[in-house]
Amino acid sequence: MGNAFQEAVFWALAVVTVGGALLVVTQRDMLRAALALIVSFLGAAGLYAQMNAAFVAAAQVLIYGGAVSVLVIFAVMMTRDVPAANRSSSAQPAALAAVALLFMGLVWAIAQAEWTLLPETLPGP
């Protein structure tokens, strides 16, 4: 009974993983493709968990299912309306002034900081 259940779970995870991957390459909407990529990543993590590779499964969930997916969705959302973003803005001179002021403040703070040097050899235990 246990072996049949494990095989059913394997095939379900395989279908989820491959189905998500197929949706990634067939979707015309980039946001939906990114969401399908998350499904595919999580399906792969489930396959790793089934193979008793808990660390790899956790890394798959945290790194790919979380960080990479958020980065991809963020990039899709930021580049969704690129032609509208190419227009010049009246706030550009104020933004440049703010960046220059911030840069000068950082340079001043770094110059005023007391940078203590460590001794050549650290005292032993």
PDB file of C-alpha atoms in Angstrom:
ATOM      1  CA  MET A   1       0.000   0.000   0.000  1.00  0.00           C
ATOM      2  CA  GLY A   2       2.808   2.417   0.891  1.00  0.00           C
ATOM      3  CA  ASN A   3       4.643   1.839  -2.367  1.00  0.00           C
ATOM      4  CA  ALA A   4       1.524   2.539  -4.448  1.00  0.00           C
ATOM      5  CA  PHE A   5       0.924   5.764  -2.518  1.00  0.00           C
ATOM      6  CA  GLN A   6       4.508   6.920  -3.049  1.00  0.00           C
ATOM      7  CA  GLU A   7       4.220   6.175  -6.742  1.00  0.00           C
ATOM      8  CA  ALA A   8       0.952   8.128  -6.958  1.00  0.00           C
ATOM      9  CA  VAL A   9       2.556  11.091  -5.180  1.00  0.00           C
ATOM     10  CA  PHE A  10       5.534  10.907  -7.534  1.00  0.00           C
ATOM     11  CA  TRP A  11       3.316  10.973 -10.624  1.00  0.00           C
ATOM     12  CA  ALA A  12       1.214  13.811  -9.215  1.00  0.00           C
ATOM     13  CA  LEU A  13       4.334  15.878  -8.506  1.00  0.00           C
ATOM     14  CA  ALA A  14       5.740  15.017 -11.936  1.00  0.00           C
ATOM     15  CA  VAL A  15       2.528  16.181 -13.623  1.00  0.00           C
ATOM     16  CA  VAL A  16       2.551  19.411 -11.580  1.00  0.00           C
ATOM     17  CA  THR A  17       6.210  20.073 -12.408  1.00  0.00           C
ATOM     18  CA  VAL A  18       5.985  19.305 -16.125  1.00  0.00           C
ATOM     19  CA  GLY A  19       2.579  20.982 -16.431  1.00  0.00           C
ATOM     20  CA  GLY A  20       3.925  24.146 -14.834  1.00  0.00           C
ATOM     21  CA  ALA A  21       6.933  24.086 -17.149  1.00  0.00           C
ATOM     22  CA  LEU A  22       4.698  23.662 -20.200  1.00  0.00           C
ATOM     23  CA  LEU A  23       2.564  26.588 -19.063  1.00  0.00           C
ATOM     24  CA  VAL A  24       5.707  28.710 -18.704  1.00  0.00           C
ATOM     25  CA  VAL A  25       6.649  28.234 -22.343  1.00  0.00           C
ATOM     26  CA  THR A  26       3.113  28.416 -23.775  1.00  0.00           C
ATOM     27  CA  GLN A  27       1.629  31.373 -21.864  1.00  0.00           C
ATOM     28  CA  ARG A  28       1.460  34.653 -23.730  1.00  0.00           C
ATOM     29  CA  ASP A  29       1.046  36.688 -20.531  1.00  0.00           C
ATOM     30  CA  MET A  30       4.403  37.035 -18.754  1.00  0.00           C
ATOM     31  CA  LEU A  31       2.861  37.352 -15.285  1.00  0.00           C
ATOM     32  CA  ARG A  32       0.946  34.092 -15.680  1.00  0.00           C
ATOM     33  CA  ALA A  33       4.102  32.439 -17.007  1.00  0.00           C
ATOM     34  CA  ALA A  34       5.981  33.614 -13.903  1.00  0.00           C
ATOM     35  CA  LEU A  35       3.260  32.184 -11.664  1.00  0.00           C
ATOM     36  CA  ALA A  36       3.433  28.885 -13.565  1.00  0.00           C
ATOM     37  CA  LEU A  37       7.197  28.936 -13.002  1.00  0.00           C
ATOM     38  CA  ILE A  38       6.561  29.080  -9.245  1.00  0.00           C
ATOM     39  CA  VAL A  39       4.306  26.019  -9.557  1.00  0.00           C
ATOM     40  CA  SER A  40       7.023  24.185 -11.469  1.00  0.00           C
ATOM     41  CA  PHE A  41       9.673  25.114  -8.881  1.00  0.00           C
ATOM     42  CA  LEU A  42       7.480  23.939  -6.018  1.00  0.00           C
ATOM     43  CA  GLY A  43       6.729  20.687  -7.838  1.00  0.00           C
ATOM     44  CA  ALA A  44      10.458  20.076  -8.204  1.00  0.00           C
ATOM     45  CA  ALA A  45      10.863  20.766  -4.488  1.00  0.00           C
ATOM     46  CA  GLY A  46       8.212  18.152  -3.789  1.00  0.00           C
ATOM     47  CA  LEU A  47      10.129  15.648  -5.900  1.00  0.00           C
ATOM     48  CA  TYR A  48      13.303  16.404  -3.945  1.00  0.00           C
ATOM     49  CA  ALA A  49      11.415  15.940  -0.683  1.00  0.00           C
ATOM     50  CA  GLN A  50      10.119  12.589  -1.875  1.00  0.00           C
ATOM     51  CA  MET A  51      13.705  11.501  -2.587  1.00  0.00           C
ATOM     52  CA  ASN A  52      14.576  12.293   1.067  1.00  0.00           C
ATOM     53  CA  ALA A  53      16.735  15.253   0.019  1.00  0.00           C
ATOM     54  CA  ALA A  54      15.287  17.625   2.608  1.00  0.00           C
ATOM     55  CA  PHE A  55      18.034  20.233   2.332  1.00  0.00           C
ATOM     56  CA  VAL A  56      17.773  20.425  -1.454  1.00  0.00           C
ATOM     57  CA  ALA A  57      13.975  20.631  -1.198  1.00  0.00           C
ATOM     58  CA  ALA A  58      14.210  23.453   1.348  1.00  0.00           C
ATOM     59  CA  ALA A  59      16.761  25.284  -0.790  1.00  0.00           C
ATOM     60  CA  GLN A  60      14.508  24.857  -3.832  1.00  0.00           C
ATOM     61  CA  VAL A  61      11.545  26.354  -1.966  1.00  0.00           C
ATOM     62  CA  LEU A  62      13.495  29.224  -0.420  1.00  0.00           C
ATOM     63  CA  ILE A  63      15.764  30.175  -3.303  1.00  0.00           C
ATOM     64  CA  TYR A  64      13.763  29.334  -6.410  1.00  0.00           C
ATOM     65  CA  GLY A  65      10.216  29.215  -5.099  1.00  0.00           C
ATOM     66  CA  GLY A  66      10.744  32.395  -3.120  1.00  0.00           C
ATOM     67  CA  ALA A  67      13.583  34.687  -4.110  1.00  0.00           C
ATOM     68  CA  VAL A  68      13.963  33.981  -7.821  1.00  0.00           C
ATOM     69  CA  SER A  69      10.208  33.954  -8.374  1.00  0.00           C
ATOM     70  CA  VAL A  70       9.770  37.276  -6.588  1.00  0.00           C
ATOM     71  CA  LEU A  71      12.605  38.723  -8.667  1.00  0.00           C
ATOM     72  CA  VAL A  72      11.030  37.501 -11.914  1.00  0.00           C
ATOM     73  CA  ILE A  73       7.584  38.837 -10.965  1.00  0.00           C
ATOM     74  CA  PHE A  74       9.129  42.156  -9.919  1.00  0.00           C
ATOM     75  CA  ALA A  75      10.960  42.415 -13.256  1.00  0.00           C
ATOM     76  CA  VAL A  76       7.776  41.599 -15.173  1.00  0.00           C
ATOM     77  CA  MET A  77       5.772  44.184 -13.260  1.00  0.00           C
ATOM     78  CA  MET A  78       8.465  46.847 -13.690  1.00  0.00           C
ATOM     79  CA  THR A  79       8.782  46.338 -17.449  1.00  0.00           C
ATOM     80  CA  ARG A  80       5.105  45.855 -18.232  1.00  0.00           C
ATOM     81  CA  ASP A  81       4.572  49.334 -19.766  1.00  0.00           C
ATOM     82  CA  VAL A  82       8.022  50.172 -21.132  1.00  0.00           C
ATOM     83  CA  PRO A  83       6.987  52.663 -23.888  1.00  0.00           C
ATOM     84  CA  ALA A  84       5.175  54.841 -21.351  1.00  0.00           C
ATOM     85  CA  ALA A  85       8.272  54.887 -19.135  1.00  0.00           C
ATOM     86  CA  ASN A  86      10.462  56.428 -21.843  1.00  0.00           C
ATOM     87  CA  ARG A  87       8.746  59.791 -21.613  1.00  0.00           C
ATOM     88  CA  SER A  88      10.815  62.541 -20.017  1.00  0.00           C
ATOM     89  CA  SER A  89       9.645  63.786 -16.673  1.00  0.00           C
ATOM     90  CA  SER A  90       9.561  67.307 -15.295  1.00  0.00           C
ATOM     91  CA  ALA A  91      10.829  65.918 -11.975  1.00  0.00           C
ATOM     92  CA  GLN A  92      14.126  64.770 -13.493  1.00  0.00           C
ATOM     93  CA  PRO A  93      16.169  67.861 -12.448  1.00  0.00           C
ATOM     94  CA  ALA A  94      14.860  67.618  -8.884  1.00  0.00           C
ATOM     95  CA  ALA A  95      15.689  63.907  -8.795  1.00  0.00           C
ATOM     96  CA  LEU A  96      19.229  64.572 -10.035  1.00  0.00           C
ATOM     97  CA  ALA A  97      19.670  67.270  -7.392  1.00  0.00           C
ATOM     98  CA  ALA A  98      18.430  64.909  -4.675  1.00  0.00           C
ATOM     99  CA  VAL A  99      20.819  62.174  -5.810  1.00  0.00           C
ATOM    100  CA  ALA A 100      23.745  64.620  -5.912  1.00  0.00           C
ATOM    101  CA  LEU A 101      22.882  65.894  -2.419  1.00  0.00           C
ATOM    102  CA  LEU A 102      22.633  62.356  -1.088  1.00  0.00           C
ATOM    103  CA  PHE A 103      25.960  61.421  -2.683  1.00  0.00           C
ATOM    104  CA  MET A 104      27.692  64.472  -1.180  1.00  0.00           C
ATOM    105  CA  GLY A 105      26.207  63.633   2.225  1.00  0.00           C
ATOM    106  CA  LEU A 106      27.520  60.090   2.023  1.00  0.00           C
ATOM    107  CA  VAL A 107      30.984  61.282   0.994  1.00  0.00           C
ATOM    108  CA  TRP A 108      30.996  63.763   3.899  1.00  0.00           C
ATOM    109  CA  ALA A 109      29.878  61.072   6.380  1.00  0.00           C
ATOM    110  CA  ILE A 110      32.591  58.695   5.179  1.00  0.00           C
ATOM    111  CA  ALA A 111      35.229  61.447   5.410  1.00  0.00           C
ATOM    112  CA  GLN A 112      34.171  62.418   8.958  1.00  0.00           C
ATOM    113  CA  ALA A 113      34.071  58.868  10.317  1.00  0.00           C
ATOM    114  CA  GLU A 114      36.891  57.674  12.537  1.00  0.00           C
ATOM    115  CA  TRP A 115      38.282  54.607  10.891  1.00  0.00           C
ATOM    116  CA  THR A 116      40.229  52.634  13.480  1.00  0.00           C
ATOM    117  CA  LEU A 117      42.829  50.241  12.201  1.00  0.00           C
ATOM    118  CA  LEU A 118      43.153  46.779  13.642  1.00  0.00           C
ATOM    119  CA  PRO A 119      46.547  45.762  14.970  1.00  0.00           C
ATOM    120  CA  GLU A 120      48.724  43.726  12.654  1.00  0.00           C
ATOM    121  CA  THR A 121      48.408  40.633  14.823  1.00  0.00           C
ATOM    122  CA  LEU A 122      45.427  39.917  16.980  1.00  0.00           C
ATOM    123  CA  PRO A 123      46.093  38.819  20.537  1.00  0.00           C
ATOM    124  CA  GLY A 124      45.907  35.062  20.976  1.00  0.00           C
ATOM    125  CA  PRO A 125      43.595  33.192  23.334  1.00  0.00           C
TER     126      PRO A 125
END
